[in-house]
Amino acid sequence: MADRASRRSASVASMIWAWLFVALLAALAIFQIAVAAGAPLGRFTWGGAHPGVLPAGLRVAAVVSILIYAVMAALALDRAGAVELVPDDVAAAGMWVVVGFCVFSVVPNAISRSAGERYVMTPVSVALAVLALLVALG
């Protein structure tokens, strides 16, 4: 009985971490949609090389980022047990890839020449990395 309660508690925690992870990805997706649509937010992305509206190629990259976020969100929700999209071992392995991706993303944000990217996106990247790790361990 105690084992069941322990598993349920871990499952609830994993679900919370996964939904927080997805919420943060959704916020980033909204940002990427704005960037792709031509909002002058370039100082927060791509090292701030284009402080206003991004050029067409980078706007396409923003759309690709949204697709990557969707895959990351799906893996997190699957790993936490909110949905069943792929076999459990695939979700587990995929979530560790997501952890690596999120951890790796902290470095370029932290060393960005753009103050906006450093001060806004670095904490977001750290939060994503921590949440991804918690989901992966779930």
Short mmCIF file of N, CA and C in Angstrom, two decimals:
data_model
loop_
_atom_site.label_atom_id
_atom_site.label_comp_id
_atom_site.label_asym_id
_atom_site.label_seq_id
_atom_site.Cartn_x
_atom_site.Cartn_y
_atom_site.Cartn_z
N MET A 1 0.82 -1.19 0.00
CA MET A 1 0.00 0.00 0.00
C MET A 1 0.87 1.26 0.00
N ALA A 2 1.92 1.27 0.83
CA ALA A 2 2.81 2.44 0.88
C ALA A 2 3.50 2.62 -0.47
N ASP A 3 3.86 1.51 -1.13
CA ASP A 3 4.51 1.58 -2.43
C ASP A 3 3.59 2.25 -3.45
N ARG A 4 2.31 1.88 -3.42
CA ARG A 4 1.34 2.47 -4.34
C ARG A 4 1.22 3.98 -4.10
N ALA A 5 1.15 4.39 -2.84
CA ALA A 5 1.06 5.82 -2.51
C ALA A 5 2.31 6.56 -2.95
N SER A 6 3.45 5.93 -2.79
CA SER A 6 4.71 6.53 -3.20
C SER A 6 4.75 6.72 -4.72
N ARG A 7 4.32 5.68 -5.45
CA ARG A 7 4.26 5.77 -6.92
C ARG A 7 3.30 6.85 -7.37
N ARG A 8 2.15 6.93 -6.72
CA ARG A 8 1.14 7.92 -7.08
C ARG A 8 1.68 9.33 -6.83
N SER A 9 2.37 9.52 -5.72
CA SER A 9 2.95 10.81 -5.39
C SER A 9 4.00 11.20 -6.43
N ALA A 10 4.85 10.25 -6.81
CA ALA A 10 5.86 10.51 -7.83
C ALA A 10 5.19 10.82 -9.16
N SER A 11 4.12 10.13 -9.46
CA SER A 11 3.40 10.35 -10.71
C SER A 11 2.78 11.73 -10.75
N VAL A 12 2.20 12.16 -9.63
CA VAL A 12 1.59 13.49 -9.56
C VAL A 12 2.68 14.55 -9.72
N ALA A 13 3.80 14.36 -9.05
CA ALA A 13 4.90 15.32 -9.16
C ALA A 13 5.40 15.40 -10.60
N SER A 14 5.58 14.24 -11.22
CA SER A 14 6.05 14.21 -12.60
C SER A 14 5.07 14.91 -13.53
N MET A 15 3.78 14.72 -13.28
CA MET A 15 2.75 15.37 -14.08
C MET A 15 2.83 16.90 -13.92
N ILE A 16 3.04 17.35 -12.70
CA ILE A 16 3.16 18.79 -12.45
C ILE A 16 4.37 19.36 -13.19
N TRP A 17 5.52 18.67 -13.06
CA TRP A 17 6.73 19.14 -13.74
C TRP A 17 6.51 19.17 -15.26
N ALA A 18 5.86 18.15 -15.78
CA ALA A 18 5.62 18.08 -17.22
C ALA A 18 4.73 19.23 -17.69
N TRP A 19 3.67 19.51 -16.95
CA TRP A 19 2.77 20.60 -17.36
C TRP A 19 3.44 21.96 -17.23
N LEU A 20 4.30 22.14 -16.23
CA LEU A 20 5.06 23.39 -16.12
C LEU A 20 6.03 23.53 -17.29
N PHE A 21 6.66 22.42 -17.65
CA PHE A 21 7.56 22.39 -18.81
C PHE A 21 6.81 22.78 -20.08
N VAL A 22 5.64 22.19 -20.27
CA VAL A 22 4.82 22.47 -21.45
C VAL A 22 4.35 23.93 -21.44
N ALA A 23 3.99 24.46 -20.29
CA ALA A 23 3.55 25.86 -20.20
C ALA A 23 4.68 26.81 -20.61
N LEU A 24 5.89 26.50 -20.16
CA LEU A 24 7.03 27.33 -20.53
C LEU A 24 7.32 27.22 -22.03
N LEU A 25 7.22 26.01 -22.56
CA LEU A 25 7.38 25.84 -24.02
C LEU A 25 6.30 26.59 -24.78
N ALA A 26 5.08 26.60 -24.26
CA ALA A 26 3.99 27.33 -24.92
C ALA A 26 4.29 28.83 -24.95
N ALA A 27 4.83 29.35 -23.86
CA ALA A 27 5.21 30.76 -23.83
C ALA A 27 6.29 31.05 -24.86
N LEU A 28 7.26 30.15 -24.97
CA LEU A 28 8.30 30.31 -25.98
C LEU A 28 7.73 30.19 -27.39
N ALA A 29 6.76 29.31 -27.57
CA ALA A 29 6.13 29.16 -28.89
C ALA A 29 5.42 30.45 -29.28
N ILE A 30 4.76 31.08 -28.32
CA ILE A 30 4.10 32.37 -28.60
C ILE A 30 5.14 33.41 -29.02
N PHE A 31 6.26 33.42 -28.31
CA PHE A 31 7.36 34.32 -28.67
C PHE A 31 7.83 34.03 -30.10
N GLN A 32 8.02 32.74 -30.42
CA GLN A 32 8.50 32.37 -31.76
C GLN A 32 7.48 32.72 -32.83
N ILE A 33 6.20 32.57 -32.53
CA ILE A 33 5.15 32.97 -33.49
C ILE A 33 5.26 34.47 -33.75
N ALA A 34 5.44 35.24 -32.70
CA ALA A 34 5.58 36.69 -32.86
C ALA A 34 6.80 37.03 -33.70
N VAL A 35 7.92 36.38 -33.42
CA VAL A 35 9.15 36.62 -34.18
C VAL A 35 8.94 36.23 -35.64
N ALA A 36 8.33 35.07 -35.87
CA ALA A 36 8.09 34.61 -37.25
C ALA A 36 7.15 35.55 -38.00
N ALA A 37 6.24 36.16 -37.27
CA ALA A 37 5.28 37.09 -37.89
C ALA A 37 5.86 38.48 -38.12
N GLY A 38 7.09 38.69 -37.66
CA GLY A 38 7.75 39.97 -37.92
C GLY A 38 7.80 40.94 -36.75
N ALA A 39 7.48 40.47 -35.56
CA ALA A 39 7.59 41.34 -34.39
C ALA A 39 9.07 41.71 -34.18
N PRO A 40 9.34 42.94 -33.80
CA PRO A 40 10.73 43.38 -33.64
C PRO A 40 11.35 42.92 -32.31
N LEU A 41 11.52 41.61 -32.18
CA LEU A 41 12.04 41.02 -30.95
C LEU A 41 13.38 40.32 -31.15
N GLY A 42 14.06 40.64 -32.22
CA GLY A 42 15.31 39.98 -32.56
C GLY A 42 16.38 40.08 -31.50
N ARG A 43 16.32 41.10 -30.65
CA ARG A 43 17.35 41.24 -29.61
C ARG A 43 17.31 40.11 -28.59
N PHE A 44 16.21 39.36 -28.55
CA PHE A 44 16.08 38.26 -27.59
C PHE A 44 16.43 36.90 -28.19
N THR A 45 16.85 36.87 -29.44
CA THR A 45 17.11 35.59 -30.10
C THR A 45 18.28 35.70 -31.07
N TRP A 46 18.87 34.58 -31.39
CA TRP A 46 19.99 34.51 -32.34
C TRP A 46 21.12 35.46 -31.96
N GLY A 47 21.42 35.54 -30.69
CA GLY A 47 22.53 36.36 -30.23
C GLY A 47 22.30 37.85 -30.37
N GLY A 48 21.06 38.24 -30.66
CA GLY A 48 20.75 39.65 -30.82
C GLY A 48 21.35 40.26 -32.07
N ALA A 49 21.78 39.41 -33.01
CA ALA A 49 22.42 39.89 -34.23
C ALA A 49 21.50 40.78 -35.07
N HIS A 50 20.22 40.58 -34.94
CA HIS A 50 19.22 41.38 -35.67
C HIS A 50 18.24 41.92 -34.63
N PRO A 51 18.56 43.08 -34.02
CA PRO A 51 17.77 43.57 -32.89
C PRO A 51 16.30 43.87 -33.18
N GLY A 52 15.96 44.10 -34.41
CA GLY A 52 14.56 44.37 -34.75
C GLY A 52 13.89 43.13 -35.30
N VAL A 53 13.36 43.27 -36.50
CA VAL A 53 12.70 42.16 -37.19
C VAL A 53 13.77 41.22 -37.76
N LEU A 54 13.58 39.93 -37.56
CA LEU A 54 14.53 38.96 -38.09
C LEU A 54 14.40 38.85 -39.60
N PRO A 55 15.52 38.51 -40.29
CA PRO A 55 15.43 38.25 -41.72
C PRO A 55 14.61 36.99 -41.98
N ALA A 56 14.16 36.83 -43.22
CA ALA A 56 13.25 35.73 -43.58
C ALA A 56 13.76 34.36 -43.15
N GLY A 57 15.03 34.07 -43.36
CA GLY A 57 15.57 32.76 -43.01
C GLY A 57 15.45 32.45 -41.53
N LEU A 58 15.70 33.44 -40.70
CA LEU A 58 15.60 33.23 -39.25
C LEU A 58 14.15 33.19 -38.80
N ARG A 59 13.28 33.83 -39.55
CA ARG A 59 11.85 33.73 -39.24
C ARG A 59 11.35 32.32 -39.53
N VAL A 60 11.87 31.71 -40.58
CA VAL A 60 11.54 30.31 -40.87
C VAL A 60 12.09 29.43 -39.75
N ALA A 61 13.29 29.73 -39.28
CA ALA A 61 13.88 28.97 -38.17
C ALA A 61 13.01 29.07 -36.92
N ALA A 62 12.35 30.21 -36.72
CA ALA A 62 11.44 30.36 -35.58
C ALA A 62 10.28 29.37 -35.69
N VAL A 63 9.78 29.17 -36.91
CA VAL A 63 8.69 28.20 -37.12
C VAL A 63 9.19 26.79 -36.83
N VAL A 64 10.41 26.48 -37.27
CA VAL A 64 11.00 25.17 -36.99
C VAL A 64 11.12 24.97 -35.48
N SER A 65 11.50 26.02 -34.76
CA SER A 65 11.60 25.94 -33.30
C SER A 65 10.27 25.54 -32.67
N ILE A 66 9.19 26.08 -33.20
CA ILE A 66 7.86 25.74 -32.68
C ILE A 66 7.59 24.25 -32.85
N LEU A 67 7.98 23.70 -33.98
CA LEU A 67 7.79 22.27 -34.22
C LEU A 67 8.63 21.44 -33.24
N ILE A 68 9.84 21.90 -32.99
CA ILE A 68 10.70 21.20 -32.02
C ILE A 68 10.08 21.27 -30.62
N TYR A 69 9.55 22.43 -30.25
CA TYR A 69 8.88 22.57 -28.95
C TYR A 69 7.70 21.60 -28.84
N ALA A 70 6.97 21.43 -29.93
CA ALA A 70 5.82 20.51 -29.91
C ALA A 70 6.26 19.08 -29.64
N VAL A 71 7.35 18.66 -30.27
CA VAL A 71 7.87 17.31 -30.03
C VAL A 71 8.35 17.18 -28.59
N MET A 72 9.04 18.19 -28.09
CA MET A 72 9.52 18.17 -26.71
C MET A 72 8.34 18.09 -25.73
N ALA A 73 7.30 18.85 -25.99
CA ALA A 73 6.12 18.84 -25.12
C ALA A 73 5.45 17.47 -25.15
N ALA A 74 5.32 16.90 -26.34
CA ALA A 74 4.69 15.58 -26.47
C ALA A 74 5.47 14.53 -25.70
N LEU A 75 6.80 14.56 -25.81
CA LEU A 75 7.62 13.60 -25.08
C LEU A 75 7.48 13.78 -23.57
N ALA A 76 7.46 15.02 -23.11
CA ALA A 76 7.32 15.27 -21.67
C ALA A 76 5.98 14.77 -21.15
N LEU A 77 4.92 15.06 -21.88
CA LEU A 77 3.59 14.62 -21.44
C LEU A 77 3.47 13.10 -21.50
N ASP A 78 4.09 12.49 -22.50
CA ASP A 78 4.07 11.03 -22.58
C ASP A 78 4.86 10.42 -21.43
N ARG A 79 6.04 10.96 -21.17
CA ARG A 79 6.89 10.44 -20.09
C ARG A 79 6.19 10.55 -18.73
N ALA A 80 5.43 11.64 -18.54
CA ALA A 80 4.73 11.84 -17.26
C ALA A 80 3.45 11.04 -17.16
N GLY A 81 3.01 10.45 -18.27
CA GLY A 81 1.80 9.63 -18.25
C GLY A 81 0.52 10.38 -18.57
N ALA A 82 0.64 11.61 -19.05
CA ALA A 82 -0.56 12.38 -19.39
C ALA A 82 -1.17 11.92 -20.71
N VAL A 83 -0.32 11.43 -21.61
CA VAL A 83 -0.76 10.92 -22.91
C VAL A 83 0.04 9.66 -23.23
N GLU A 84 -0.46 8.87 -24.16
CA GLU A 84 0.26 7.68 -24.63
C GLU A 84 0.49 7.85 -26.13
N LEU A 85 1.66 8.32 -26.50
CA LEU A 85 1.96 8.55 -27.91
C LEU A 85 2.98 7.57 -28.47
N VAL A 86 3.94 7.22 -27.64
CA VAL A 86 5.01 6.32 -28.06
C VAL A 86 5.24 5.29 -26.95
N PRO A 87 5.94 4.20 -27.26
CA PRO A 87 6.26 3.23 -26.20
C PRO A 87 7.04 3.91 -25.06
N ASP A 88 6.87 3.38 -23.86
CA ASP A 88 7.48 3.99 -22.68
C ASP A 88 8.99 4.15 -22.81
N ASP A 89 9.68 3.15 -23.37
CA ASP A 89 11.13 3.25 -23.48
C ASP A 89 11.53 4.35 -24.47
N VAL A 90 10.73 4.57 -25.49
CA VAL A 90 10.99 5.65 -26.45
C VAL A 90 10.78 7.01 -25.77
N ALA A 91 9.71 7.13 -25.00
CA ALA A 91 9.45 8.38 -24.27
C ALA A 91 10.57 8.66 -23.27
N ALA A 92 11.03 7.62 -22.58
CA ALA A 92 12.10 7.80 -21.59
C ALA A 92 13.39 8.24 -22.27
N ALA A 93 13.78 7.54 -23.34
CA ALA A 93 15.01 7.90 -24.06
C ALA A 93 14.88 9.29 -24.69
N GLY A 94 13.73 9.53 -25.30
CA GLY A 94 13.50 10.83 -25.92
C GLY A 94 13.57 11.97 -24.93
N MET A 95 13.07 11.72 -23.73
CA MET A 95 13.10 12.77 -22.71
C MET A 95 14.53 13.08 -22.30
N TRP A 96 15.40 12.09 -22.29
CA TRP A 96 16.81 12.35 -21.98
C TRP A 96 17.48 13.16 -23.09
N VAL A 97 17.06 12.95 -24.32
CA VAL A 97 17.55 13.79 -25.43
C VAL A 97 17.08 15.23 -25.21
N VAL A 98 15.84 15.39 -24.78
CA VAL A 98 15.30 16.72 -24.49
C VAL A 98 16.10 17.38 -23.36
N VAL A 99 16.43 16.61 -22.33
CA VAL A 99 17.25 17.15 -21.23
C VAL A 99 18.57 17.68 -21.79
N GLY A 100 19.23 16.87 -22.61
CA GLY A 100 20.50 17.29 -23.20
C GLY A 100 20.35 18.56 -24.03
N PHE A 101 19.31 18.60 -24.83
CA PHE A 101 19.04 19.78 -25.66
C PHE A 101 18.84 21.02 -24.79
N CYS A 102 18.06 20.87 -23.73
CA CYS A 102 17.77 22.00 -22.84
C CYS A 102 19.02 22.46 -22.09
N VAL A 103 19.80 21.50 -21.61
CA VAL A 103 21.04 21.85 -20.90
C VAL A 103 21.99 22.56 -21.85
N PHE A 104 22.12 22.02 -23.06
CA PHE A 104 23.00 22.64 -24.05
C PHE A 104 22.56 24.07 -24.38
N SER A 105 21.28 24.34 -24.40
CA SER A 105 20.78 25.66 -24.79
C SER A 105 21.10 26.74 -23.76
N VAL A 106 21.43 26.34 -22.54
CA VAL A 106 21.76 27.32 -21.51
C VAL A 106 23.04 28.08 -21.89
N VAL A 107 24.03 27.37 -22.41
CA VAL A 107 25.35 27.97 -22.68
C VAL A 107 25.28 29.11 -23.69
N PRO A 108 24.73 28.90 -24.90
CA PRO A 108 24.71 30.02 -25.84
C PRO A 108 23.87 31.20 -25.34
N ASN A 109 22.82 30.92 -24.60
CA ASN A 109 22.03 32.03 -24.04
C ASN A 109 22.83 32.79 -22.99
N ALA A 110 23.57 32.06 -22.17
CA ALA A 110 24.33 32.69 -21.09
C ALA A 110 25.50 33.52 -21.60
N ILE A 111 26.07 33.15 -22.74
CA ILE A 111 27.22 33.89 -23.26
C ILE A 111 26.85 34.80 -24.44
N SER A 112 25.58 34.96 -24.68
CA SER A 112 25.11 35.80 -25.79
C SER A 112 25.63 37.23 -25.65
N ARG A 113 25.94 37.85 -26.78
CA ARG A 113 26.33 39.26 -26.77
C ARG A 113 25.13 40.16 -26.50
N SER A 114 23.94 39.61 -26.66
CA SER A 114 22.72 40.38 -26.44
C SER A 114 22.32 40.33 -24.97
N ALA A 115 22.26 41.50 -24.34
CA ALA A 115 21.84 41.56 -22.94
C ALA A 115 20.42 41.03 -22.78
N GLY A 116 19.55 41.35 -23.72
CA GLY A 116 18.17 40.87 -23.66
C GLY A 116 18.10 39.36 -23.65
N GLU A 117 18.88 38.74 -24.52
CA GLU A 117 18.89 37.27 -24.57
C GLU A 117 19.49 36.69 -23.30
N ARG A 118 20.59 37.28 -22.83
CA ARG A 118 21.24 36.78 -21.61
C ARG A 118 20.31 36.86 -20.41
N TYR A 119 19.66 38.00 -20.22
CA TYR A 119 18.88 38.22 -19.00
C TYR A 119 17.48 37.63 -19.04
N VAL A 120 16.95 37.41 -20.23
CA VAL A 120 15.61 36.84 -20.34
C VAL A 120 15.67 35.35 -20.67
N MET A 121 16.41 35.01 -21.70
CA MET A 121 16.38 33.62 -22.18
C MET A 121 17.25 32.66 -21.36
N THR A 122 18.29 33.16 -20.71
CA THR A 122 19.10 32.25 -19.88
C THR A 122 18.28 31.67 -18.72
N PRO A 123 17.57 32.49 -17.95
CA PRO A 123 16.74 31.90 -16.89
C PRO A 123 15.66 30.95 -17.43
N VAL A 124 15.10 31.30 -18.59
CA VAL A 124 14.10 30.41 -19.20
C VAL A 124 14.75 29.08 -19.57
N SER A 125 15.96 29.14 -20.14
CA SER A 125 16.67 27.91 -20.52
C SER A 125 17.00 27.06 -19.30
N VAL A 126 17.43 27.71 -18.23
CA VAL A 126 17.74 26.97 -17.00
C VAL A 126 16.47 26.31 -16.46
N ALA A 127 15.38 27.04 -16.43
CA ALA A 127 14.11 26.48 -15.94
C ALA A 127 13.68 25.29 -16.79
N LEU A 128 13.80 25.42 -18.11
CA LEU A 128 13.45 24.30 -18.99
C LEU A 128 14.33 23.09 -18.72
N ALA A 129 15.63 23.32 -18.53
CA ALA A 129 16.55 22.22 -18.28
C ALA A 129 16.21 21.50 -16.97
N VAL A 130 15.93 22.26 -15.93
CA VAL A 130 15.58 21.66 -14.63
C VAL A 130 14.27 20.89 -14.74
N LEU A 131 13.27 21.50 -15.36
CA LEU A 131 11.97 20.81 -15.50
C LEU A 131 12.10 19.56 -16.36
N ALA A 132 12.87 19.64 -17.44
CA ALA A 132 13.07 18.47 -18.29
C ALA A 132 13.74 17.34 -17.50
N LEU A 133 14.73 17.70 -16.69
CA LEU A 133 15.40 16.70 -15.86
C LEU A 133 14.43 16.06 -14.88
N LEU A 134 13.60 16.86 -14.24
CA LEU A 134 12.63 16.32 -13.29
C LEU A 134 11.64 15.37 -13.98
N VAL A 135 11.22 15.73 -15.19
CA VAL A 135 10.31 14.85 -15.94
C VAL A 135 11.03 13.57 -16.33
N ALA A 136 12.26 13.69 -16.80
CA ALA A 136 13.02 12.50 -17.22
C ALA A 136 13.24 11.54 -16.05
N LEU A 137 13.49 12.09 -14.88
CA LEU A 137 13.70 11.26 -13.70
C LEU A 137 12.41 10.65 -13.17
N GLY A 138 11.26 11.28 -13.57
CA GLY A 138 9.94 10.93 -13.08
C GLY A 138 9.65 9.49 -13.09
#
